[in-house]
Amino acid sequence: MPGYKLAIDGPAGSGKSTISSLIAKKLGWTHIDTGAMYRAVTLLAIEKGINLNDEASYRFLESSLIHYDSNRIFIDDRDVTEAIRSEAVTHHVSLVSSFPYVRKKLVQLQQRAALNGNIVMDGRDIGTVVLPKADLKIFLTANVEERAKRRFKENVKKGKQAQISQVIEDIVNRDQKDSTRKESPLRKASDAVELDTTYLTIEQVVNKIIELTDKKENNHGV
Ligand code: DC
């Protein structure tokens, strides 16, 4: 695996994608948002009208390419970056991502995408399953009120209406499903560095992770 591999995991709203994207921009690395990939599968499943509870119905993945590139997510050549943020997708994505078949397919794509170059990959199982040999693993946390506040602000910016109590409920539900599912649940890898971002700004988190990346890079030569 030539190149530096940085794995960033954490629960919904912990800032993974924003932070990963900023780190990638600052360092000139490639960012891969694996949550966006699970969302793309969910969108496609809804569009196809399959029975979302039936794992065998997801065989359509044999002939669809889910691809993340330069902050955009594609199904084949179709850009679905905005469409994957819909309420329907957010509501069903934990179910869709719980199926071993779906995970196997996406993990294959993610590992292939990370083969070459310097990569920042964010998700729920990057340090534990997708890149178990990553050079640095970060596990981001923040208390649920703070995470809900961040999501709420994002929603308002995008012109979406939502009650903060509803956002908290969605986050708690998703955390519960993502961390208790049988297949690759959300879990901190034993060798991951845990960073509580509740009282930190985005800039502080980005700088802290870059600092840790530098240390690890320097250690390589020792
Ligand atoms: O990061 P996000 O909220 O956009 O992710 C959406 C969902 O995808 C999340 O609720 C769980 C699932 N997911 C996963 O199971 N494994 C990953 N590596 C990334 C996301």
GROMACS .gro file of C-alpha atoms and ligand atoms in nm:
model
  242
    1MET     CA    1   0.000   0.000   0.000
    2PRO     CA    2   0.217   0.291  -0.111
    3GLY     CA    3   0.123   0.627   0.037
    4TYR     CA    4  -0.004   0.737   0.376
    5LYS     CA    5  -0.341   0.598   0.489
    6LEU     CA    6  -0.536   0.802   0.743
    7ALA     CA    7  -0.853   0.640   0.883
    8ILE     CA    8  -1.115   0.859   1.053
    9ASP     CA    9  -1.414   0.694   1.221
   10GLY     CA   10  -1.687   0.818   1.452
   11PRO     CA   11  -2.061   0.851   1.506
   12ALA     CA   12  -2.308   1.064   1.307
   13GLY     CA   13  -2.240   1.436   1.331
   14SER     CA   14  -1.893   1.402   1.484
   15GLY     CA   15  -1.753   1.610   1.197
   16LYS     CA   16  -1.573   1.328   1.015
   17SER     CA   17  -1.651   1.430   0.659
   18THR     CA   18  -1.592   1.803   0.701
   19ILE     CA   19  -1.267   1.743   0.887
   20SER     CA   20  -1.144   1.473   0.647
   21SER     CA   21  -1.217   1.692   0.349
   22LEU     CA   22  -1.026   1.988   0.500
   23ILE     CA   23  -0.727   1.770   0.590
   24ALA     CA   24  -0.719   1.632   0.236
   25LYS     CA   25  -0.734   1.983   0.090
   26LYS     CA   26  -0.454   2.112   0.317
   27LEU     CA   27  -0.224   1.818   0.250
   28GLY     CA   28  -0.315   1.765  -0.116
   29TRP     CA   29  -0.435   1.412  -0.037
   30THR     CA   30  -0.738   1.220  -0.168
   31HIS     CA   31  -1.051   1.211   0.051
   32ILE     CA   32  -1.298   0.924   0.038
   33ASP     CA   33  -1.628   0.964   0.228
   34THR     CA   34  -1.756   0.608   0.271
   35GLY     CA   35  -2.081   0.725   0.433
   36ALA     CA   36  -2.164   0.890   0.099
   37MET     CA   37  -2.114   0.550  -0.068
   38TYR     CA   38  -2.365   0.378   0.166
   39ARG     CA   39  -2.603   0.667   0.105
   40ALA     CA   40  -2.568   0.623  -0.274
   41VAL     CA   41  -2.663   0.254  -0.247
   42THR     CA   42  -2.962   0.355  -0.034
   43LEU     CA   43  -3.073   0.614  -0.289
   44LEU     CA   44  -3.047   0.364  -0.573
   45ALA     CA   45  -3.239   0.100  -0.375
   46ILE     CA   46  -3.520   0.349  -0.305
   47GLU     CA   47  -3.530   0.456  -0.672
   48LYS     CA   48  -3.546   0.096  -0.787
   49GLY     CA   49  -3.833   0.029  -0.548
   50ILE     CA   50  -3.680  -0.293  -0.414
   51ASN     CA   51  -3.781  -0.448  -0.084
   52LEU     CA   52  -3.526  -0.272   0.140
   53ASN     CA   53  -3.544  -0.552   0.397
   54ASP     CA   54  -3.442  -0.823   0.152
   55GLU     CA   55  -3.065  -0.858   0.125
   56ALA     CA   56  -3.090  -1.051  -0.204
   57SER     CA   57  -3.254  -0.749  -0.372
   58TYR     CA   58  -2.927  -0.558  -0.350
   59ARG     CA   59  -2.777  -0.773  -0.629
   60PHE     CA   60  -2.821  -0.467  -0.851
   61LEU     CA   61  -2.482  -0.368  -0.708
   62GLU     CA   62  -2.322  -0.622  -0.942
   63SER     CA   63  -2.390  -0.385  -1.230
   64SER     CA   64  -2.376  -0.037  -1.069
   65LEU     CA   65  -2.059   0.149  -0.993
   66ILE     CA   66  -2.057   0.366  -0.680
   67HIS     CA   67  -1.770   0.607  -0.702
   68TYR     CA   68  -1.644   0.894  -0.481
   69ASP     CA   69  -1.426   1.156  -0.645
   70SER     CA   70  -1.321   1.512  -0.548
   71ASN     CA   71  -1.598   1.563  -0.292
   72ARG     CA   72  -1.868   1.432  -0.530
   73ILE     CA   73  -2.044   1.097  -0.524
   74PHE     CA   74  -2.150   0.920  -0.844
   75ILE     CA   75  -2.369   0.624  -0.936
   76ASP     CA   76  -2.216   0.520  -1.268
   77ASP     CA   77  -2.182   0.865  -1.431
   78ARG     CA   78  -2.467   1.032  -1.243
   79ASP     CA   79  -2.371   1.290  -0.979
   80VAL     CA   80  -2.592   1.225  -0.674
   81THR     CA   81  -2.406   1.444  -0.421
   82GLU     CA   82  -2.715   1.645  -0.328
   83ALA     CA   83  -2.970   1.364  -0.368
   84ILE     CA   84  -2.803   1.139  -0.105
   85ARG     CA   85  -2.873   1.395   0.170
   86SER     CA   86  -3.252   1.354   0.148
   87GLU     CA   87  -3.454   1.260   0.456
   88ALA     CA   88  -3.558   0.929   0.300
   89VAL     CA   89  -3.195   0.827   0.242
   90THR     CA   90  -3.090   0.934   0.594
   91HIS     CA   91  -3.380   0.738   0.738
   92HIS     CA   92  -3.300   0.410   0.560
   93VAL     CA   93  -2.919   0.415   0.536
   94SER     CA   94  -2.855   0.235   0.866
   95LEU     CA   95  -3.073  -0.055   0.752
   96VAL     CA   96  -2.910  -0.073   0.408
   97SER     CA   97  -2.559  -0.060   0.555
   98SER     CA   98  -2.635  -0.346   0.795
   99PHE     CA   99  -2.642  -0.610   0.518
  100PRO     CA  100  -2.320  -0.816   0.488
  101TYR     CA  101  -2.358  -0.833   0.108
  102VAL     CA  102  -2.378  -0.452   0.074
  103ARG     CA  103  -2.081  -0.408   0.309
  104LYS     CA  104  -1.871  -0.664   0.125
  105LYS     CA  105  -1.929  -0.489  -0.207
  106LEU     CA  106  -1.851  -0.141  -0.075
  107VAL     CA  107  -1.549  -0.249   0.131
  108GLN     CA  108  -1.401  -0.399  -0.188
  109LEU     CA  109  -1.451  -0.068  -0.373
  110GLN     CA  110  -1.308   0.129  -0.079
  111GLN     CA  111  -0.998  -0.087  -0.046
  112ARG     CA  112  -0.936  -0.065  -0.418
  113ALA     CA  113  -0.976   0.315  -0.412
  114ALA     CA  114  -0.724   0.340  -0.126
  115LEU     CA  115  -0.455   0.129  -0.293
  116ASN     CA  116  -0.248   0.412  -0.432
  117GLY     CA  117  -0.150   0.751  -0.297
  118ASN     CA  118  -0.210   0.941   0.025
  119ILE     CA  119  -0.563   0.879   0.142
  120VAL     CA  120  -0.796   1.019   0.410
  121MET     CA  121  -1.092   0.784   0.444
  122ASP     CA  122  -1.380   0.845   0.682
  123GLY     CA  123  -1.662   0.620   0.800
  124ARG     CA  124  -1.755   0.378   1.078
  125ASP     CA  125  -1.532   0.075   1.015
  126ILE     CA  126  -1.228   0.219   0.839
  127GLY     CA  127  -0.977   0.154   1.119
  128THR     CA  128  -1.130  -0.183   1.209
  129VAL     CA  129  -1.217  -0.339   0.872
  130VAL     CA  130  -1.140  -0.138   0.558
  131LEU     CA  131  -0.785  -0.020   0.638
  132PRO     CA  132  -0.676  -0.221   0.944
  133LYS     CA  133  -0.313  -0.134   0.866
  134ALA     CA  134  -0.373   0.241   0.832
  135ASP     CA  135  -0.077   0.458   0.931
  136LEU     CA  136  -0.294   0.661   1.168
  137LYS     CA  137  -0.643   0.590   1.303
  138ILE     CA  138  -0.857   0.862   1.458
  139PHE     CA  139  -1.184   0.807   1.641
  140LEU     CA  140  -1.384   1.132   1.662
  141THR     CA  141  -1.650   1.180   1.926
  142ALA     CA  142  -1.862   1.468   2.056
  143ASN     CA  143  -2.159   1.471   2.290
  144VAL     CA  144  -2.494   1.415   2.127
  145GLU     CA  145  -2.627   1.769   2.186
  146GLU     CA  146  -2.323   1.919   2.014
  147ARG     CA  147  -2.350   1.676   1.722
  148ALA     CA  148  -2.720   1.755   1.684
  149LYS     CA  149  -2.647   2.128   1.696
  150ARG     CA  150  -2.392   2.088   1.413
  151ARG     CA  151  -2.638   1.889   1.198
  152PHE     CA  152  -2.913   2.138   1.272
  153LYS     CA  153  -2.696   2.429   1.158
  154GLU     CA  154  -2.602   2.240   0.841
  155ASN     CA  155  -2.971   2.176   0.771
  156VAL     CA  156  -3.065   2.541   0.824
  157LYS     CA  157  -2.785   2.646   0.586
  158LYS     CA  158  -2.927   2.413   0.322
  159GLY     CA  159  -3.275   2.559   0.381
  160LYS     CA  160  -3.406   2.238   0.540
  161GLN     CA  161  -3.665   2.266   0.816
  162ALA     CA  162  -3.617   2.047   1.122
  163GLN     CA  163  -3.671   2.065   1.496
  164ILE     CA  164  -3.356   2.023   1.707
  165SER     CA  165  -3.541   1.755   1.910
  166GLN     CA  166  -3.601   1.563   1.585
  167VAL     CA  167  -3.233   1.589   1.488
  168ILE     CA  168  -3.130   1.456   1.833
  169GLU     CA  169  -3.373   1.166   1.796
  170ASP     CA  170  -3.240   1.080   1.447
  171ILE     CA  171  -2.879   1.086   1.568
  172VAL     CA  172  -2.950   0.873   1.876
  173ASN     CA  173  -3.139   0.620   1.661
  174ARG     CA  174  -2.864   0.603   1.401
  175ASP     CA  175  -2.589   0.569   1.665
  176GLN     CA  176  -2.781   0.287   1.825
  177LYS     CA  177  -2.831   0.101   1.496
  178ASP     CA  178  -2.477   0.162   1.369
  179SER     CA  179  -2.307   0.048   1.688
  180THR     CA  180  -2.521  -0.257   1.761
  181ARG     CA  181  -2.545  -0.413   1.414
  182LYS     CA  182  -2.386  -0.755   1.376
  183GLU     CA  183  -2.167  -0.678   1.076
  184SER     CA  184  -1.875  -0.434   1.134
  185PRO     CA  185  -2.043  -0.217   1.398
  186LEU     CA  186  -1.919   0.133   1.475
  187ARG     CA  187  -1.630   0.068   1.712
  188LYS     CA  188  -1.304   0.238   1.802
  189ALA     CA  189  -1.005   0.034   1.679
  190SER     CA  190  -0.777  -0.064   1.969
  191ASP     CA  191  -0.491   0.138   1.816
  192ALA     CA  192  -0.700   0.447   1.729
  193VAL     CA  193  -0.647   0.788   1.888
  194GLU     CA  194  -0.974   0.914   2.036
  195LEU     CA  195  -1.044   1.285   1.996
  196ASP     CA  196  -1.340   1.445   2.173
  197THR     CA  197  -1.435   1.742   1.953
  198THR     CA  198  -1.721   1.877   2.168
  199TYR     CA  199  -1.528   2.188   2.275
  200LEU     CA  200  -1.293   2.217   1.977
  201THR     CA  201  -1.334   2.420   1.660
  202ILE     CA  202  -1.306   2.248   1.321
  203GLU     CA  203  -0.972   2.423   1.268
  204GLN     CA  204  -0.837   2.291   1.600
  205VAL     CA  205  -0.937   1.934   1.516
  206VAL     CA  206  -0.785   1.958   1.167
  207ASN     CA  207  -0.457   2.094   1.305
  208LYS     CA  208  -0.441   1.834   1.581
  209ILE     CA  209  -0.483   1.548   1.332
  210ILE     CA  210  -0.225   1.694   1.092
  211GLU     CA  211   0.016   1.718   1.388
  212LEU     CA  212  -0.042   1.351   1.468
  213THR     CA  213   0.008   1.261   1.101
  214ASP     CA  214   0.343   1.441   1.100
  215LYS     CA  215   0.457   1.257   1.414
  216LYS     CA  216   0.370   0.922   1.261
  217GLU     CA  217   0.544   1.012   0.936
  218ASN     CA  218   0.859   1.108   1.128
  219ASN     CA  219   0.843   0.784   1.324
  220HIS     CA  220   0.853   0.588   0.999
  221GLY     CA  221   1.215   0.678   0.953
  222VAL     CA  222   1.320   0.578   1.308
  223DC      O1  223  -2.129   0.934   0.761
  223DC      P1  224  -2.277   0.930   0.721
  223DC      O2  225  -2.366   0.978   0.832
  223DC      O3  226  -2.304   0.997   0.591
  223DC      O4  227  -2.307   0.774   0.700
  223DC      C1  228  -2.434   0.729   0.665
  223DC      C2  229  -2.456   0.588   0.717
  223DC      O5  230  -2.374   0.494   0.648
  223DC      C3  231  -2.429   0.565   0.865
  223DC      O6  232  -2.547   0.584   0.941
  223DC      C4  233  -2.381   0.423   0.873
  223DC      C5  234  -2.332   0.390   0.735
  223DC      N1  235  -2.186   0.377   0.723
  223DC      C6  236  -2.132   0.254   0.753
  223DC      O7  237  -2.204   0.164   0.794
  223DC      N2  238  -1.999   0.233   0.736
  223DC      C7  239  -1.919   0.330   0.693
  223DC      N3  240  -1.789   0.305   0.675
  223DC      C8  241  -1.972   0.458   0.664
  223DC      C9  242  -2.108   0.479   0.683
   0.00000   0.00000   0.00000
